[in-house]
């Protein structure tokens, strides 16, 4: 929070380190996991701060995990959030079609639908007819000279040999910062969305 971050969303890799489980269970921690994991899963999928809420979902197409329907899950979440003006939905998903469908499904019902997971920023920022800002993928914050933030040699070996390899994040060199800036009016309807992408020198 000292860095100005109000909430972290997450995705399928949130379960890779068991050390994160107690943080997920801490209701005061600014970290949420996809809402549509089954009941009993550590953590929560909604962060609310006054008149602003963030909902984290995970897609089902090509993702591998057995999760509840993200479309039905967001319907239930919006019932809980009745009266909240600004609602931002992060759909962590592989398939662009699933993310675009969610954008149209929620158009006029939430302030923004932003896709994550692929690490690659998309050029389809727009405000949908009902006033929901949309982008298929935000991109990532990570090393520029990498494969999705990872050292490229082990990744290349995996592609070349099909053998397992350990992937480690690149820790030095320039970094890319991908993001969007969404403007909303007093009712929570989006009036603009723009990409803000920067390269941070080493």
Tab-separated table of C-alpha atoms in Angstrom:
chain	number	residue	atom	x	y	z
A	1	UNK	CA	0.000	0.000	0.000
A	2	UNK	CA	2.937	2.308	0.577
A	3	UNK	CA	3.605	1.934	-3.163
A	4	UNK	CA	0.125	3.219	-4.007
A	5	UNK	CA	-1.424	-0.169	-4.832
A	6	UNK	CA	-4.979	-0.548	-3.546
A	7	UNK	CA	-5.553	-4.184	-4.543
A	8	UNK	CA	-3.783	-7.039	-6.329
A	9	UNK	CA	-5.764	-9.419	-8.506
A	10	UNK	CA	-4.401	-12.840	-9.441
A	11	UNK	CA	-4.955	-15.903	-11.602
A	12	UNK	CA	-4.179	-19.574	-11.998
A	13	UNK	CA	-0.618	-19.278	-10.633
A	14	UNK	CA	-1.805	-17.957	-7.263
A	15	UNK	CA	-1.659	-21.523	-5.891
A	16	UNK	CA	1.970	-22.197	-6.884
A	17	UNK	CA	3.366	-21.240	-3.467
A	18	UNK	CA	1.531	-22.430	-0.361
A	19	UNK	CA	3.109	-19.575	1.581
A	20	UNK	CA	0.536	-17.271	-0.008
A	21	UNK	CA	-2.443	-19.087	1.543
A	22	UNK	CA	-2.338	-17.217	4.901
A	23	UNK	CA	-2.165	-13.921	3.013
A	24	UNK	CA	-5.224	-14.890	0.995
A	25	UNK	CA	-7.068	-15.727	4.212
A	26	UNK	CA	-6.201	-12.315	5.720
A	27	UNK	CA	-9.276	-10.211	4.994
A	28	UNK	CA	-7.255	-7.016	5.422
A	29	UNK	CA	-4.657	-8.003	2.812
A	30	UNK	CA	-5.085	-6.239	-0.559
A	31	UNK	CA	-4.902	-9.530	-2.480
A	32	UNK	CA	-7.794	-11.372	-4.096
A	33	UNK	CA	-8.040	-14.576	-6.125
A	34	UNK	CA	-10.528	-15.561	-8.827
A	35	UNK	CA	-14.024	-15.582	-7.379
A	36	UNK	CA	-15.194	-18.636	-9.296
A	37	UNK	CA	-12.923	-21.206	-7.660
A	38	UNK	CA	-14.997	-23.731	-5.674
A	39	UNK	CA	-16.263	-23.017	-2.144
A	40	UNK	CA	-13.613	-23.736	0.478
A	41	UNK	CA	-10.786	-22.324	-1.623
A	42	UNK	CA	-8.588	-19.941	0.417
A	43	UNK	CA	-9.197	-16.248	-0.003
A	44	UNK	CA	-11.878	-14.098	-1.569
A	45	UNK	CA	-12.670	-12.863	-5.060
A	46	UNK	CA	-14.055	-9.395	-4.343
A	47	UNK	CA	-12.349	-6.335	-2.875
A	48	UNK	CA	-14.579	-3.434	-1.911
A	49	UNK	CA	-13.494	-0.025	-0.693
A	50	UNK	CA	-16.403	2.347	-0.265
A	51	UNK	CA	-18.119	2.922	-3.587
A	52	UNK	CA	-15.487	1.030	-5.599
A	53	UNK	CA	-15.239	-2.748	-6.010
A	54	UNK	CA	-12.855	-5.030	-7.890
A	55	UNK	CA	-13.964	-8.533	-8.887
A	56	UNK	CA	-11.434	-11.181	-9.959
A	57	UNK	CA	-12.611	-14.009	-12.263
A	58	UNK	CA	-10.873	-16.812	-14.140
A	59	UNK	CA	-11.944	-18.135	-17.520
A	60	UNK	CA	-12.604	-21.766	-18.393
A	61	UNK	CA	-11.548	-22.001	-22.045
A	62	UNK	CA	-8.050	-23.537	-22.406
A	63	UNK	CA	-7.279	-22.816	-18.729
A	64	UNK	CA	-7.298	-26.351	-17.329
A	65	UNK	CA	-8.710	-25.637	-13.866
A	66	UNK	CA	-12.140	-26.925	-12.919
A	67	UNK	CA	-13.919	-23.742	-11.887
A	68	UNK	CA	-17.446	-22.424	-11.700
A	69	UNK	CA	-18.914	-20.529	-14.638
A	70	UNK	CA	-17.455	-17.005	-14.590
A	71	UNK	CA	-20.608	-15.567	-16.168
A	72	UNK	CA	-22.916	-16.987	-13.499
A	73	UNK	CA	-20.395	-16.128	-10.779
A	74	UNK	CA	-20.314	-12.463	-11.767
A	75	UNK	CA	-24.112	-12.362	-11.793
A	76	UNK	CA	-24.139	-13.476	-8.155
A	77	UNK	CA	-21.369	-11.013	-7.292
A	78	UNK	CA	-23.257	-8.094	-8.805
A	79	UNK	CA	-26.247	-8.907	-6.619
A	80	UNK	CA	-23.939	-8.574	-3.590
A	81	UNK	CA	-22.568	-5.309	-4.946
A	82	UNK	CA	-25.921	-3.641	-5.600
A	83	UNK	CA	-25.513	0.084	-5.045
A	84	UNK	CA	-21.757	0.166	-5.706
A	85	UNK	CA	-21.090	2.717	-8.446
A	86	UNK	CA	-17.661	1.710	-9.747
A	87	UNK	CA	-17.068	-1.994	-10.415
A	88	UNK	CA	-13.938	-3.237	-12.164
A	89	UNK	CA	-13.780	-6.846	-13.364
A	90	UNK	CA	-10.475	-8.625	-14.061
A	91	UNK	CA	-11.084	-11.727	-16.183
A	92	UNK	CA	-7.939	-13.858	-16.116
A	93	UNK	CA	-8.375	-15.973	-19.237
A	94	UNK	CA	-6.587	-17.435	-22.247
A	95	UNK	CA	-9.283	-17.106	-24.900
A	96	UNK	CA	-9.868	-13.643	-26.311
A	97	UNK	CA	-13.359	-14.753	-27.347
A	98	UNK	CA	-14.283	-15.536	-23.740
A	99	UNK	CA	-13.037	-12.129	-22.611
A	100	UNK	CA	-14.845	-10.251	-25.384
A	101	UNK	CA	-18.038	-12.170	-24.597
A	102	UNK	CA	-17.722	-11.163	-20.943
A	103	UNK	CA	-17.258	-7.541	-21.943
A	104	UNK	CA	-20.527	-7.564	-23.872
A	105	UNK	CA	-22.272	-9.591	-21.152
A	106	UNK	CA	-21.389	-6.961	-18.555
A	107	UNK	CA	-21.753	-3.887	-20.758
A	108	UNK	CA	-23.699	-1.283	-18.821
A	109	UNK	CA	-23.514	-3.336	-15.622
A	110	UNK	CA	-19.912	-2.631	-14.581
A	111	UNK	CA	-17.434	0.187	-15.161
A	112	UNK	CA	-14.681	-1.875	-16.772
A	113	UNK	CA	-13.792	-5.385	-17.896
A	114	UNK	CA	-10.056	-5.930	-18.268
A	115	UNK	CA	-8.480	-9.161	-19.434
A	116	UNK	CA	-5.281	-10.632	-18.034
A	117	UNK	CA	-3.221	-13.845	-18.317
A	118	UNK	CA	-1.439	-13.764	-21.695
A	119	UNK	CA	1.134	-11.131	-20.590
A	120	UNK	CA	0.763	-9.517	-24.040
A	121	UNK	CA	-1.013	-6.135	-24.280
A	122	UNK	CA	-3.829	-5.898	-26.805
A	123	UNK	CA	-4.761	-2.891	-28.941
A	124	UNK	CA	-8.544	-3.148	-28.560
A	125	UNK	CA	-9.253	-0.628	-25.808
A	126	UNK	CA	-12.740	0.807	-26.221
A	127	UNK	CA	-15.829	1.908	-24.355
A	128	UNK	CA	-18.694	-0.430	-25.189
A	129	UNK	CA	-22.129	1.016	-26.089
A	130	UNK	CA	-23.518	0.614	-22.563
A	131	UNK	CA	-20.647	2.481	-20.917
A	132	UNK	CA	-18.255	-0.317	-19.932
A	133	UNK	CA	-14.549	0.136	-20.682
A	134	UNK	CA	-12.934	-2.941	-22.201
A	135	UNK	CA	-9.524	-4.362	-23.138
A	136	UNK	CA	-8.754	-8.009	-23.941
A	137	UNK	CA	-5.403	-8.041	-22.144
A	138	UNK	CA	-3.603	-5.488	-20.014
A	139	UNK	CA	-0.199	-7.062	-20.671
A	140	UNK	CA	2.306	-7.366	-17.848
A	141	UNK	CA	4.805	-5.690	-15.591
A	142	UNK	CA	8.032	-7.589	-16.180
A	143	UNK	CA	11.322	-7.875	-17.987
A	144	UNK	CA	11.389	-6.581	-21.552
A	145	UNK	CA	14.069	-9.007	-22.770
A	146	UNK	CA	12.260	-12.188	-21.801
A	147	UNK	CA	9.562	-14.660	-22.756
A	148	UNK	CA	6.562	-13.400	-20.807
A	149	UNK	CA	8.905	-12.268	-18.046
A	150	UNK	CA	10.892	-15.509	-17.922
A	151	UNK	CA	14.493	-16.302	-18.906
A	152	UNK	CA	14.229	-17.273	-22.565
A	153	UNK	CA	16.838	-20.076	-22.762
A	154	UNK	CA	14.876	-22.615	-20.645
A	155	UNK	CA	11.700	-21.688	-22.509
A	156	UNK	CA	13.418	-22.268	-25.861
A	157	UNK	CA	14.714	-25.636	-24.672
A	158	UNK	CA	11.183	-26.649	-23.732
A	159	UNK	CA	9.932	-25.769	-27.217
A	160	UNK	CA	12.874	-27.438	-28.950
A	161	UNK	CA	13.003	-30.668	-26.927
A	162	UNK	CA	9.556	-30.943	-25.273
A	163	UNK	CA	11.412	-31.783	-22.043
A	164	UNK	CA	10.495	-30.133	-18.736
A	165	UNK	CA	12.593	-27.146	-17.765
A	166	UNK	CA	12.676	-24.762	-14.841
A	167	UNK	CA	11.481	-21.280	-15.728
A	168	UNK	CA	12.849	-18.398	-13.682
A	169	UNK	CA	11.927	-14.722	-13.963
A	170	UNK	CA	14.416	-12.280	-15.444
A	171	UNK	CA	15.639	-10.107	-12.564
A	172	UNK	CA	17.807	-7.530	-14.350
A	173	UNK	CA	17.607	-5.239	-17.358
A	174	UNK	CA	14.831	-3.004	-18.667
A	175	UNK	CA	11.236	-3.675	-17.701
A	176	UNK	CA	7.903	-3.014	-19.360
A	177	UNK	CA	4.926	-1.551	-17.547
A	178	UNK	CA	1.608	-2.201	-19.296
A	179	UNK	CA	-1.615	-0.660	-18.032
A	180	UNK	CA	-4.816	1.150	-18.897
A	181	UNK	CA	-6.336	4.325	-17.479
A	182	UNK	CA	-10.133	4.320	-17.240
A	183	UNK	CA	-12.185	7.472	-16.692
A	184	UNK	CA	-15.670	7.106	-15.198
A	185	UNK	CA	-18.460	9.582	-14.539
A	186	UNK	CA	-20.373	10.026	-11.287
A	187	UNK	CA	-22.674	7.122	-12.135
A	188	UNK	CA	-19.764	4.718	-12.677
A	189	UNK	CA	-20.118	4.598	-16.461
A	190	UNK	CA	-16.825	4.676	-18.320
A	191	UNK	CA	-16.252	7.693	-20.540
A	192	UNK	CA	-12.747	6.813	-21.741
A	193	UNK	CA	-10.060	4.137	-21.650
A	194	UNK	CA	-6.486	4.594	-22.801
A	195	UNK	CA	-3.373	2.450	-22.752
A	196	UNK	CA	-0.404	3.613	-20.691
A	197	UNK	CA	2.624	1.524	-21.628
A	198	UNK	CA	6.125	2.426	-20.511
A	199	UNK	CA	9.570	0.876	-20.690
A	200	UNK	CA	11.578	1.359	-17.523
A	201	UNK	CA	15.342	1.416	-18.102
A	202	UNK	CA	17.614	-0.901	-16.141
